[in-house]
CSV table of C-alpha atoms in Angstrom, one decimal:
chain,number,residue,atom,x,y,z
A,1,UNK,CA,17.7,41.2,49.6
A,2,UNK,CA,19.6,41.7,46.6
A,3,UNK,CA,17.0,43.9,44.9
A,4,UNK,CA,16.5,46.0,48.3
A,5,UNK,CA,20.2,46.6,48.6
A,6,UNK,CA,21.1,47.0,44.9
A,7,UNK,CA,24.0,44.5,45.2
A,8,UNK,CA,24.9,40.6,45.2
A,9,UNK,CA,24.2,40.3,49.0
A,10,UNK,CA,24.7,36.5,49.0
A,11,UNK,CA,28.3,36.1,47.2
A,12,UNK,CA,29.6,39.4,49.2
A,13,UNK,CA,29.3,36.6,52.0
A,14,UNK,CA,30.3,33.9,50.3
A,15,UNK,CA,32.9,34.8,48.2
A,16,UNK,CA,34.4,38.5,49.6
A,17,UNK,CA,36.4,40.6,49.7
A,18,UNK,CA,36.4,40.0,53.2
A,19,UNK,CA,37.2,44.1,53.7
A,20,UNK,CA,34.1,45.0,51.8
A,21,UNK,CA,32.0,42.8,53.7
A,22,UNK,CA,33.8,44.3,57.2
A,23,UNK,CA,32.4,47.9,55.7
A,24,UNK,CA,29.4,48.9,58.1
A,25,UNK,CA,27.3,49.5,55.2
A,26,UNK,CA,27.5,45.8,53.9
A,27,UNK,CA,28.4,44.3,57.8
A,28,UNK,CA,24.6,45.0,59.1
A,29,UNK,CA,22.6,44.0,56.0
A,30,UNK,CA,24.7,40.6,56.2
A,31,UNK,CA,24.1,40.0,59.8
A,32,UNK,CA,20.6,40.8,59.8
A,33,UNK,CA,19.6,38.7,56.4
A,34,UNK,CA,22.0,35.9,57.6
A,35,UNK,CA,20.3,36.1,61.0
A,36,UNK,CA,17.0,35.8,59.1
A,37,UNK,CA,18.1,32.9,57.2
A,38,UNK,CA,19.4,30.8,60.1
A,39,UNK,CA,15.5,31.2,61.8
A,40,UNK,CA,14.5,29.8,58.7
A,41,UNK,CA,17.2,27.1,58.8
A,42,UNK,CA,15.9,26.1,62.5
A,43,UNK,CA,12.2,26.3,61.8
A,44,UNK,CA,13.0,23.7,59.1
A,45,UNK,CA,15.2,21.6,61.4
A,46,UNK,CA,12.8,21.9,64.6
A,47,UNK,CA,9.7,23.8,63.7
A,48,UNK,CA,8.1,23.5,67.2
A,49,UNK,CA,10.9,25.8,68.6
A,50,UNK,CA,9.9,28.8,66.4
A,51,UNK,CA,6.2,27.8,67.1
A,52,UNK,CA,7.0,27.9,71.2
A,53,UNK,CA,9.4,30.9,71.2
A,54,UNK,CA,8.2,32.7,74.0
A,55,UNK,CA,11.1,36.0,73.6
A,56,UNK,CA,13.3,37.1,71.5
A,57,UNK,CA,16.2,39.9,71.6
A,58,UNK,CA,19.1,41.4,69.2
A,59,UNK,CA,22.2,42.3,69.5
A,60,UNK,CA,22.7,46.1,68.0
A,61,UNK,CA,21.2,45.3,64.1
A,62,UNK,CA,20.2,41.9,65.0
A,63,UNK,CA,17.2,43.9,67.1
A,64,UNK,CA,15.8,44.2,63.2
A,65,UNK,CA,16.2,41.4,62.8
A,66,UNK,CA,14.3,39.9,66.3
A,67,UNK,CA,11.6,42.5,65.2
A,68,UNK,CA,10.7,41.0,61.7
A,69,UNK,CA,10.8,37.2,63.7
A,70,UNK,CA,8.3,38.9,65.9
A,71,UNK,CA,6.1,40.0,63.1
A,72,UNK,CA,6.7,43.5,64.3
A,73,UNK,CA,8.4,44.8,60.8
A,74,UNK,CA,7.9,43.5,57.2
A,75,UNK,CA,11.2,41.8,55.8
A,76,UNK,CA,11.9,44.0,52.8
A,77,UNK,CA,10.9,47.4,54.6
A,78,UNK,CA,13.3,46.3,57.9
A,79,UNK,CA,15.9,45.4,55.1
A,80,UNK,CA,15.7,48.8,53.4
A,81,UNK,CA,15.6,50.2,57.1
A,82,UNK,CA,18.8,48.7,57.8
A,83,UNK,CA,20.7,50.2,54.6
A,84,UNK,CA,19.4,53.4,55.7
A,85,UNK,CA,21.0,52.8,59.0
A,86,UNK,CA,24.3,51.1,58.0
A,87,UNK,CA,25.0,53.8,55.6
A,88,UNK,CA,24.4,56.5,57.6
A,89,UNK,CA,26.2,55.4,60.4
A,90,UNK,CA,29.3,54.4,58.2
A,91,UNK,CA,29.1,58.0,56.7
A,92,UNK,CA,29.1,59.4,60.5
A,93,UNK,CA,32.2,57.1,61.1
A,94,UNK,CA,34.6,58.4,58.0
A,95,UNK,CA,33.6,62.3,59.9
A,96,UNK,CA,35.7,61.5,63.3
A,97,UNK,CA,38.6,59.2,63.5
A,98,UNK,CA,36.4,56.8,66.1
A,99,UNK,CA,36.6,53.3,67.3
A,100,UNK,CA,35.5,50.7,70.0
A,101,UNK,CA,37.8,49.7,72.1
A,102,UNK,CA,36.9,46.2,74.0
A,103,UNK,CA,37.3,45.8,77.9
A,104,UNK,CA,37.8,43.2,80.2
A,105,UNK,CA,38.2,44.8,84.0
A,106,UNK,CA,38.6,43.6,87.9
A,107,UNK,CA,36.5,44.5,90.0
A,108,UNK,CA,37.8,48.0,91.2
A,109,UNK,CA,37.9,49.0,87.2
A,110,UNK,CA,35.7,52.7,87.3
A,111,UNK,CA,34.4,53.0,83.6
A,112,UNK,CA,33.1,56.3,83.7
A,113,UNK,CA,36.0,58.1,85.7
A,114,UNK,CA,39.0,56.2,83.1
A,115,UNK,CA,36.1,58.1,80.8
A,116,UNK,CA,36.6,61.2,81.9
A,117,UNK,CA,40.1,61.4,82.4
A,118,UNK,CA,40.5,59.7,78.9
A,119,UNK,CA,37.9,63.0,77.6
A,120,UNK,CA,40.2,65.4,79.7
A,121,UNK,CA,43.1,64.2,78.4
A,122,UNK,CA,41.7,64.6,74.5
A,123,UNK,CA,40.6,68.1,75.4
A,124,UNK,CA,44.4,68.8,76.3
A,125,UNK,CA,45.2,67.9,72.9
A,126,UNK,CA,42.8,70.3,71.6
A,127,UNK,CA,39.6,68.3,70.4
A,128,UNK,CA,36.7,69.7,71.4
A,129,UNK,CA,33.6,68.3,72.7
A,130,UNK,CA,35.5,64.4,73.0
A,131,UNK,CA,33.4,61.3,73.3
A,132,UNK,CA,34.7,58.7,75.3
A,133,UNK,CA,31.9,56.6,77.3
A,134,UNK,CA,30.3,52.7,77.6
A,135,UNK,CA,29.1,51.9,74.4
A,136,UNK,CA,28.0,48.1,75.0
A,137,UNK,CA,27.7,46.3,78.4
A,138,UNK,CA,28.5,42.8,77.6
A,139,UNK,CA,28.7,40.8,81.1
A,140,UNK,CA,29.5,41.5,84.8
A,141,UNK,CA,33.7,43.0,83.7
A,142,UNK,CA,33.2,43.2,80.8
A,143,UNK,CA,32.6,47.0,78.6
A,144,UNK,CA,33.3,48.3,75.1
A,145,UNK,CA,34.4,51.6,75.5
A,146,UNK,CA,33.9,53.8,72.5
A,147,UNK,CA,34.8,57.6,71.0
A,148,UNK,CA,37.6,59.5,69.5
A,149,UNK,CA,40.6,57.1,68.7
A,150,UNK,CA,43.1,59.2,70.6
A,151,UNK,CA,40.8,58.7,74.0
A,152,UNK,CA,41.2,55.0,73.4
A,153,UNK,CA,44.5,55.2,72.7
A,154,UNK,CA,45.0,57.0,75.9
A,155,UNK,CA,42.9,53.8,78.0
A,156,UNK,CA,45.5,51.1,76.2
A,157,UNK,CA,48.7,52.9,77.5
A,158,UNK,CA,47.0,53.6,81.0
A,159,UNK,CA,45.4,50.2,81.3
A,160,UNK,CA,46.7,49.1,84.7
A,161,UNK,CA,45.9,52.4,86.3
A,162,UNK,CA,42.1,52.2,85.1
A,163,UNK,CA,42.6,47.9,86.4
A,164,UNK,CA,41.5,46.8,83.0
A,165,UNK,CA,43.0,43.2,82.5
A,166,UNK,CA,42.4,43.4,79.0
A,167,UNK,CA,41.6,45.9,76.3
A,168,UNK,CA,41.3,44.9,72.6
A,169,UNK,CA,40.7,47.2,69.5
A,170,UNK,CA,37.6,45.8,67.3
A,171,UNK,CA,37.8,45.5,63.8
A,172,UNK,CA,34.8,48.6,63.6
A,173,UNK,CA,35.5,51.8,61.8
A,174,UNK,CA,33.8,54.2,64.2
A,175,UNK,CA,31.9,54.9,67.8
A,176,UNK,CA,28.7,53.0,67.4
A,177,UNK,CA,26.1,53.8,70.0
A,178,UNK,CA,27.6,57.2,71.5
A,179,UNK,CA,26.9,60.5,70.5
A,180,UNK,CA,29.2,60.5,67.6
A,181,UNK,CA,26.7,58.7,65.0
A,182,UNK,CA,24.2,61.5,66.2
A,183,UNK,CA,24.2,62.3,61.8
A,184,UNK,CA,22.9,58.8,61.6
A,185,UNK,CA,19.5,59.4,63.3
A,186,UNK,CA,17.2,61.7,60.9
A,187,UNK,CA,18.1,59.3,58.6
A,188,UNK,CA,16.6,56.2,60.1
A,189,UNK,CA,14.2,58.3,61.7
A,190,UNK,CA,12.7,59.6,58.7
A,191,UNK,CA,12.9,55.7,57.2
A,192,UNK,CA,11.0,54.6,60.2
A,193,UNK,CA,8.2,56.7,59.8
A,194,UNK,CA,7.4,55.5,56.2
A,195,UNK,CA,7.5,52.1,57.8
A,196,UNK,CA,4.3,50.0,59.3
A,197,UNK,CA,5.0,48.6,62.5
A,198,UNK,CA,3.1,46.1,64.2
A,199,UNK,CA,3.0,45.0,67.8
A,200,UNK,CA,5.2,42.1,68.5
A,201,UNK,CA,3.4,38.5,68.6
A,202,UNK,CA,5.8,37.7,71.5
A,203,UNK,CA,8.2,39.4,73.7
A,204,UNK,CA,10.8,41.8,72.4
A,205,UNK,CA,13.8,43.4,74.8
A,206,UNK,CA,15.1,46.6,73.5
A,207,UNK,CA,18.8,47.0,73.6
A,208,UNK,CA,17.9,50.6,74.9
A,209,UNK,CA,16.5,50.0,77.9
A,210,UNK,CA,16.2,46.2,78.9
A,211,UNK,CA,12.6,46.2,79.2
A,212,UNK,CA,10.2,44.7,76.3
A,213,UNK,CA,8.9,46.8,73.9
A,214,UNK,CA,5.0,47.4,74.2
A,215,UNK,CA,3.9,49.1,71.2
A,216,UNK,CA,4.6,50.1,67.4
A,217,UNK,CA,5.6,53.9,68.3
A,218,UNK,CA,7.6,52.9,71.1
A,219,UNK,CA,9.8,50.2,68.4
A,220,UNK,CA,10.0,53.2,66.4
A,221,UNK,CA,11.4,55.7,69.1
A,222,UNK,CA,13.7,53.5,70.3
A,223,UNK,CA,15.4,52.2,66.8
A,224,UNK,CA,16.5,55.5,66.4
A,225,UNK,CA,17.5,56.2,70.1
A,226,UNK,CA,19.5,52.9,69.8
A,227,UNK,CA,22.1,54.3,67.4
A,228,UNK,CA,23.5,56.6,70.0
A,229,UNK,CA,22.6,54.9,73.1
A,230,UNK,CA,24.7,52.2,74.9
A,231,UNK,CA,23.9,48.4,74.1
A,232,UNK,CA,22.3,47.7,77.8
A,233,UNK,CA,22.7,43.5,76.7
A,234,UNK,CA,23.6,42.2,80.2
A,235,UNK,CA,20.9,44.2,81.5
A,236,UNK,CA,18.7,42.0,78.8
A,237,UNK,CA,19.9,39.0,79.8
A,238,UNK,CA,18.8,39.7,83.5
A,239,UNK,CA,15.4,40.8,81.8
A,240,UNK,CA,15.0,37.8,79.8
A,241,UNK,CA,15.4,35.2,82.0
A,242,UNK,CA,14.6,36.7,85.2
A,243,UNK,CA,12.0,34.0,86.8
A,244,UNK,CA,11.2,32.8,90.0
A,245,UNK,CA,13.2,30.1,92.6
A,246,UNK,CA,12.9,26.8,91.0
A,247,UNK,CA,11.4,27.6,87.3
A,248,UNK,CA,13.0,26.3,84.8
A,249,UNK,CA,15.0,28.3,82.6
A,250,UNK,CA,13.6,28.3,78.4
A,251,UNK,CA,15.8,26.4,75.5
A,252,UNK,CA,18.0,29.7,74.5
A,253,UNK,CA,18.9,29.4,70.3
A,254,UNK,CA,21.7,32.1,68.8
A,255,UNK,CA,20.7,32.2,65.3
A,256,UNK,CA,23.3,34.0,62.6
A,257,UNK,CA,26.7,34.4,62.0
A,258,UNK,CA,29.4,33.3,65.0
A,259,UNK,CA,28.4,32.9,68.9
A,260,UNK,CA,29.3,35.7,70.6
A,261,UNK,CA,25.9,36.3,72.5
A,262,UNK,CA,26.2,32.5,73.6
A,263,UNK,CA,29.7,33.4,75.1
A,264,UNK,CA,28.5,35.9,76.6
A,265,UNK,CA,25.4,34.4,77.9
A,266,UNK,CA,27.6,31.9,79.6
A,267,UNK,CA,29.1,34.7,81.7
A,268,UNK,CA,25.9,36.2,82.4
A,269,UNK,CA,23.7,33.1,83.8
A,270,UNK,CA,25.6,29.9,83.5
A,271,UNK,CA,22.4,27.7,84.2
A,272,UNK,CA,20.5,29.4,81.1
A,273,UNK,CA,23.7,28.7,79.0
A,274,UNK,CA,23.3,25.2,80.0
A,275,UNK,CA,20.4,25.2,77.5
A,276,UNK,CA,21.8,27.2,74.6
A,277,UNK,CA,22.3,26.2,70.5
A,278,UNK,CA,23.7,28.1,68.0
A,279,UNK,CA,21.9,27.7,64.5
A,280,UNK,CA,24.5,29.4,61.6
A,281,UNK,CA,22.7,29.5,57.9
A,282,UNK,CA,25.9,28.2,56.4
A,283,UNK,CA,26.1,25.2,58.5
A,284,UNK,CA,25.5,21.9,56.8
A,285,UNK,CA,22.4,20.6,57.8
A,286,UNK,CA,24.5,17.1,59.5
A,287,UNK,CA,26.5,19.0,61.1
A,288,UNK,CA,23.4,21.6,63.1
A,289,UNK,CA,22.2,18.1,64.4
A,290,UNK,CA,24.8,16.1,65.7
Protein backbone atom coordinates (compact mmCIF):
# COMPACT_ATOMS: atom_id res chain seq x y z
CA UNK A 1 0.00 0.00 0.00
CA UNK A 2 2.67 2.25 0.94
CA UNK A 3 4.31 2.40 -2.42
CA UNK A 4 0.82 2.84 -4.19
CA UNK A 5 -0.12 5.71 -1.99
CA UNK A 6 3.34 7.31 -1.71
CA UNK A 7 3.04 7.60 2.15
CA UNK A 8 3.46 5.47 5.54
CA UNK A 9 -0.09 3.98 5.21
CA UNK A 10 0.36 1.63 8.25
CA UNK A 11 1.73 4.20 11.09
CA UNK A 12 -0.91 7.01 9.73
CA UNK A 13 -3.22 4.30 11.55
CA UNK A 14 -1.31 3.44 14.10
CA UNK A 15 0.30 6.32 15.30
CA UNK A 16 -1.83 9.62 13.84
CA UNK A 17 -2.53 12.39 13.78
CA UNK A 18 -5.91 11.35 14.19
CA UNK A 19 -7.07 14.60 11.89
CA UNK A 20 -4.91 13.50 9.08
CA UNK A 21 -6.17 10.14 9.05
CA UNK A 22 -10.06 11.70 9.35
CA UNK A 23 -8.99 13.59 5.82
CA UNK A 24 -11.03 11.76 2.96
CA UNK A 25 -8.00 11.26 1.08
CA UNK A 26 -6.15 9.15 3.77
CA UNK A 27 -9.93 7.87 5.53
CA UNK A 28 -10.74 5.52 2.29
CA UNK A 29 -7.35 4.03 1.54
CA UNK A 30 -7.33 3.14 5.44
CA UNK A 31 -10.68 1.49 5.43
CA UNK A 32 -10.32 -0.33 2.39
CA UNK A 33 -6.51 -1.82 3.12
CA UNK A 34 -7.63 -2.35 6.77
CA UNK A 35 -10.77 -4.08 5.46
CA UNK A 36 -8.38 -6.15 3.28
CA UNK A 37 -6.27 -7.02 6.12
CA UNK A 38 -8.98 -8.21 8.53
CA UNK A 39 -10.14 -10.90 5.49
CA UNK A 40 -6.75 -11.98 5.75
CA UNK A 41 -6.79 -11.98 9.56
CA UNK A 42 -10.10 -14.36 9.30
CA UNK A 43 -8.96 -16.59 6.51
CA UNK A 44 -6.05 -17.34 8.96
CA UNK A 45 -8.35 -17.77 12.03
CA UNK A 46 -11.17 -19.85 10.12
CA UNK A 47 -10.13 -20.40 6.52
CA UNK A 48 -13.28 -22.48 5.67
CA UNK A 49 -15.41 -19.21 6.04
CA UNK A 50 -13.49 -17.41 3.20
CA UNK A 51 -13.53 -20.70 1.25
CA UNK A 52 -17.69 -21.00 1.75
CA UNK A 53 -18.44 -17.19 1.44
CA UNK A 54 -21.35 -17.31 -0.68
CA UNK A 55 -21.83 -12.95 -0.96
CA UNK A 56 -20.26 -10.24 -0.17
CA UNK A 57 -21.14 -6.37 -0.06
CA UNK A 58 -19.34 -2.86 0.95
CA UNK A 59 -20.26 -0.12 2.50
CA UNK A 60 -19.38 3.20 0.25
CA UNK A 61 -15.20 2.38 -0.29
CA UNK A 62 -15.47 -0.85 1.39
CA UNK A 63 -17.45 -1.95 -2.21
CA UNK A 64 -13.42 -1.92 -3.46
CA UNK A 65 -12.72 -3.52 -1.10
CA UNK A 66 -15.63 -6.53 -1.45
CA UNK A 67 -14.59 -6.36 -5.23
CA UNK A 68 -10.85 -7.36 -4.83
CA UNK A 69 -12.21 -10.32 -2.06
CA UNK A 70 -14.30 -11.28 -5.01
CA UNK A 71 -11.38 -11.47 -7.41
CA UNK A 72 -13.23 -8.88 -9.44
CA UNK A 73 -10.16 -6.12 -9.14
CA UNK A 74 -6.38 -6.67 -8.56
CA UNK A 75 -5.18 -5.26 -5.09
CA UNK A 76 -2.74 -2.66 -6.16
CA UNK A 77 -4.78 -1.34 -9.16
CA UNK A 78 -8.20 -1.11 -6.69
CA UNK A 79 -5.70 0.65 -4.25
CA UNK A 80 -4.52 3.17 -6.76
CA UNK A 81 -8.38 3.39 -7.79
CA UNK A 82 -9.22 4.38 -4.38
CA UNK A 83 -6.57 7.35 -4.12
CA UNK A 84 -7.91 8.48 -7.36
CA UNK A 85 -11.35 8.55 -5.74
CA UNK A 86 -10.55 9.72 -2.19
CA UNK A 87 -8.71 12.66 -3.56
CA UNK A 88 -11.00 13.71 -5.91
CA UNK A 89 -13.79 13.63 -3.84
CA UNK A 90 -11.88 15.52 -0.98
CA UNK A 91 -10.94 18.13 -3.60
CA UNK A 92 -14.84 18.42 -4.61
CA UNK A 93 -15.56 18.84 -0.75
CA UNK A 94 -13.05 21.90 0.05
CA UNK A 95 -15.28 23.57 -3.42
CA UNK A 96 -18.77 23.79 -1.30
CA UNK A 97 -19.13 24.22 2.36
CA UNK A 98 -20.97 20.48 2.52
CA UNK A 99 -21.65 17.91 5.06
CA UNK A 100 -23.80 14.81 6.15
CA UNK A 101 -25.96 15.29 8.45
CA UNK A 102 -27.26 11.80 10.27
CA UNK A 103 -31.09 11.04 10.88
CA UNK A 104 -33.01 9.11 13.04
CA UNK A 105 -37.01 9.70 12.27
CA UNK A 106 -40.71 8.40 13.38
CA UNK A 107 -42.63 7.13 11.31
CA UNK A 108 -44.49 10.22 9.72
CA UNK A 109 -40.71 11.78 9.11
CA UNK A 110 -41.03 12.83 4.94
CA UNK A 111 -37.33 12.93 3.81
CA UNK A 112 -37.67 14.32 0.56
CA UNK A 113 -40.31 17.17 1.38
CA UNK A 114 -37.93 18.47 4.85
CA UNK A 115 -35.49 18.25 1.40
CA UNK A 116 -37.17 20.49 -0.33
CA UNK A 117 -38.13 22.95 2.01
CA UNK A 118 -34.46 22.72 3.46
CA UNK A 119 -33.38 23.46 -0.72
CA UNK A 120 -36.11 26.30 -0.72
CA UNK A 121 -35.07 27.73 2.16
CA UNK A 122 -31.03 27.87 0.87
CA UNK A 123 -32.33 29.36 -2.36
CA UNK A 124 -33.83 32.33 -0.14
CA UNK A 125 -30.43 32.84 1.01
CA UNK A 126 -29.17 33.17 -2.43
CA UNK A 127 -27.35 29.82 -3.30
CA UNK A 128 -28.11 28.57 -6.32
CA UNK A 129 -28.72 25.23 -7.57
CA UNK A 130 -28.71 23.78 -3.49
CA UNK A 131 -28.32 20.05 -2.77
CA UNK A 132 -30.04 18.78 -0.03
CA UNK A 133 -31.27 15.03 -0.54
CA UNK A 134 -30.77 11.15 1.05
CA UNK A 135 -27.39 10.34 0.70
CA UNK A 136 -27.28 6.85 2.66
CA UNK A 137 -30.32 4.68 3.66
CA UNK A 138 -29.06 2.95 6.72
CA UNK A 139 -32.31 0.94 8.24
CA UNK A 140 -36.13 1.27 8.37
CA UNK A 141 -35.86 5.41 10.34
CA UNK A 142 -32.95 5.82 9.76
CA UNK A 143 -31.24 8.50 6.65
CA UNK A 144 -28.07 10.57 6.28
CA UNK A 145 -29.10 13.53 4.77
CA UNK A 146 -26.44 15.35 2.85
CA UNK A 147 -25.62 18.93 0.76
CA UNK A 148 -24.90 22.46 1.46
CA UNK A 149 -24.16 22.98 5.29
CA UNK A 150 -26.65 25.82 5.58
CA UNK A 151 -29.58 23.23 4.38
CA UNK A 152 -28.48 21.05 7.21
CA UNK A 153 -28.36 23.63 9.41
CA UNK A 154 -31.81 24.52 8.54
CA UNK A 155 -33.10 20.49 9.28
CA UNK A 156 -31.25 20.72 13.02
CA UNK A 157 -33.27 23.84 14.05
CA UNK A 158 -36.52 22.52 12.35
CA UNK A 159 -36.08 18.95 13.61
CA UNK A 160 -39.44 18.42 15.36
CA UNK A 161 -41.39 19.87 12.42
CA UNK A 162 -39.72 17.30 9.89
CA UNK A 163 -40.46 14.46 13.23
CA UNK A 164 -36.76 13.57 13.25
CA UNK A 165 -35.96 12.18 16.82
CA UNK A 166 -32.42 12.60 16.22
CA UNK A 167 -30.10 14.35 13.88
CA UNK A 168 -26.30 14.20 14.35
CA UNK A 169 -23.45 16.02 12.25
CA UNK A 170 -20.70 13.39 11.08
CA UNK A 171 -17.26 14.00 11.35
CA UNK A 172 -17.08 14.17 7.09
CA UNK A 173 -15.95 17.20 5.34
CA UNK A 174 -18.40 17.24 2.41
CA UNK A 175 -21.78 15.72 0.65
CA UNK A 176 -20.62 12.27 -0.37
CA UNK A 177 -22.96 10.52 -2.79
CA UNK A 178 -25.13 13.61 -4.08
CA UNK A 179 -24.55 15.63 -6.85
CA UNK A 180 -22.00 17.78 -5.25
CA UNK A 181 -18.82 15.37 -5.74
CA UNK A 182 -20.09 15.28 -9.53
CA UNK A 183 -15.93 16.80 -10.08
CA UNK A 184 -15.00 13.46 -8.57
CA UNK A 185 -16.34 11.23 -11.42
CA UNK A 186 -13.96 11.78 -14.67
CA UNK A 187 -11.49 11.12 -12.39
CA UNK A 188 -12.35 7.67 -11.25
CA UNK A 189 -13.80 7.13 -14.42
CA UNK A 190 -10.89 7.59 -16.46
CA UNK A 191 -8.91 5.30 -13.60
CA UNK A 192 -11.38 2.66 -14.13
CA UNK A 193 -10.94 2.30 -17.60
CA UNK A 194 -7.09 1.56 -17.34
CA UNK A 195 -8.16 -1.05 -14.88
CA UNK A 196 -8.96 -4.99 -15.68
CA UNK A 197 -11.89 -6.11 -14.15
CA UNK A 198 -12.96 -9.53 -13.77
CA UNK A 199 -16.32 -11.09 -13.11
CA UNK A 200 -16.86 -11.72 -9.45
CA UNK A 201 -16.23 -15.51 -8.20
CA UNK A 202 -19.29 -14.99 -5.94
CA UNK A 203 -21.96 -12.57 -5.47
CA UNK A 204 -21.47 -8.91 -5.24
CA UNK A 205 -24.39 -6.16 -4.22
CA UNK A 206 -23.82 -2.80 -5.52
CA UNK A 207 -24.51 0.00 -3.15
CA UNK A 208 -26.15 1.65 -6.34
CA UNK A 209 -28.81 -0.32 -6.88
CA UNK A 210 -29.19 -3.42 -4.48
CA UNK A 211 -28.97 -5.94 -6.99
CA UNK A 212 -25.58 -8.02 -7.69
CA UNK A 213 -23.42 -7.04 -10.08
CA UNK A 214 -23.27 -9.33 -13.28
CA UNK A 215 -20.42 -8.26 -15.27
CA UNK A 216 -16.90 -6.33 -15.46
CA UNK A 217 -18.50 -3.21 -17.46
CA UNK A 218 -21.40 -3.06 -15.30
CA UNK A 219 -18.65 -2.90 -11.88
CA UNK A 220 -17.10 -0.26 -13.83
CA UNK A 221 -20.30 1.92 -14.55
CA UNK A 222 -21.51 1.73 -11.42
CA UNK A 223 -18.07 2.67 -9.23
CA UNK A 224 -18.38 5.79 -10.76
CA UNK A 225 -22.21 6.23 -10.60
CA UNK A 226 -21.71 5.39 -6.81
CA UNK A 227 -19.97 8.63 -6.00
CA UNK A 228 -23.02 10.67 -6.60
CA UNK A 229 -25.67 8.23 -6.02
CA UNK A 230 -27.31 7.45 -2.64
CA UNK A 231 -25.88 4.35 -0.53
CA UNK A 232 -29.12 2.06 -1.11
CA UNK A 233 -27.54 -0.39 2.09
CA UNK A 234 -30.84 -1.37 3.60
CA UNK A 235 -32.07 -2.04 0.36
CA UNK A 236 -28.83 -4.62 0.26
CA UNK A 237 -29.53 -6.08 3.28
CA UNK A 238 -33.10 -7.07 2.04
CA UNK A 239 -31.11 -8.29 -1.17
CA UNK A 240 -28.70 -10.28 0.64
CA UNK A 241 -30.49 -12.28 2.72
CA UNK A 242 -33.76 -12.43 1.12
CA UNK A 243 -34.51 -16.39 1.18
CA UNK A 244 -37.38 -18.43 1.44
CA UNK A 245 -39.81 -19.40 4.75
CA UNK A 246 -37.71 -21.65 6.83
CA UNK A 247 -34.01 -21.36 5.17
CA UNK A 248 -31.61 -20.73 7.24
CA UNK A 249 -30.03 -17.46 7.25
CA UNK A 250 -25.73 -17.53 6.24
CA UNK A 251 -22.86 -16.81 9.07
CA UNK A 252 -22.73 -12.85 8.39
CA UNK A 253 -18.69 -11.54 9.19
CA UNK A 254 -18.00 -7.46 9.30
CA UNK A 255 -14.41 -7.34 8.55
CA UNK A 256 -12.44 -3.76 9.03
CA UNK A 257 -12.37 -1.00 11.22
CA UNK A 258 -15.44 -0.54 13.89
CA UNK A 259 -19.09 -2.25 13.55
CA UNK A 260 -21.31 -0.09 12.21
CA UNK A 261 -22.78 -2.32 9.37
CA UNK A 262 -23.32 -5.01 12.24
CA UNK A 263 -25.46 -2.31 14.18
CA UNK A 264 -27.10 -1.67 11.48
CA UNK A 265 -27.72 -5.17 10.40
CA UNK A 266 -29.34 -5.68 13.74
CA UNK A 267 -32.04 -3.11 12.85
CA UNK A 268 -32.43 -4.44 9.54
CA UNK A 269 -33.09 -8.35 10.10
CA UNK A 270 -32.62 -9.25 13.72
CA UNK A 271 -32.49 -13.11 12.97
CA UNK A 272 -29.49 -12.66 10.41
CA UNK A 273 -27.75 -10.49 13.15
CA UNK A 274 -28.16 -13.36 15.33
CA UNK A 275 -25.34 -14.96 13.26
CA UNK A 276 -22.95 -11.96 12.81
CA UNK A 277 -18.88 -11.48 13.82
CA UNK A 278 -16.84 -8.65 13.52
CA UNK A 279 -13.16 -9.52 12.57
CA UNK A 280 -10.87 -5.96 13.14
CA UNK A 281 -7.07 -6.37 11.75
CA UNK A 282 -5.82 -4.82 14.99
CA UNK A 283 -7.49 -7.12 17.22
CA UNK A 284 -5.29 -9.56 19.07
CA UNK A 285 -5.58 -12.73 17.83
CA UNK A 286 -7.04 -14.12 21.74
CA UNK A 287 -9.22 -11.73 21.92
CA UNK A 288 -11.09 -12.46 17.92
CA UNK A 289 -11.71 -16.03 19.45
CA UNK A 290 -12.99 -15.81 22.71
Amino acid sequence: AEKVLGYDLLSLCLEGPRDALDRTQHCQPAVFVASLAAVEKLNHLQPEVVERCVAAAGYSVGEFAALVFAGALDFAEALYAVKVRAEAMQKASEAVPSGMLSVVGRREANYKFACLEARKHCESLGIENPVCTVSNYLFPDSRVIAGHLQALEFLQENARKYYFKRTKMLPVSGAFHTSLMEPAVEPLAEVLKSIEIQKPLFCVYSNVDGKKYMHSKHIQKLLVKQVVSPVLWEQTMHSVYERKQGTEFPYTYEVGPGNQLGAILKQCNLKAWKQYKHVDALEDEEAAET
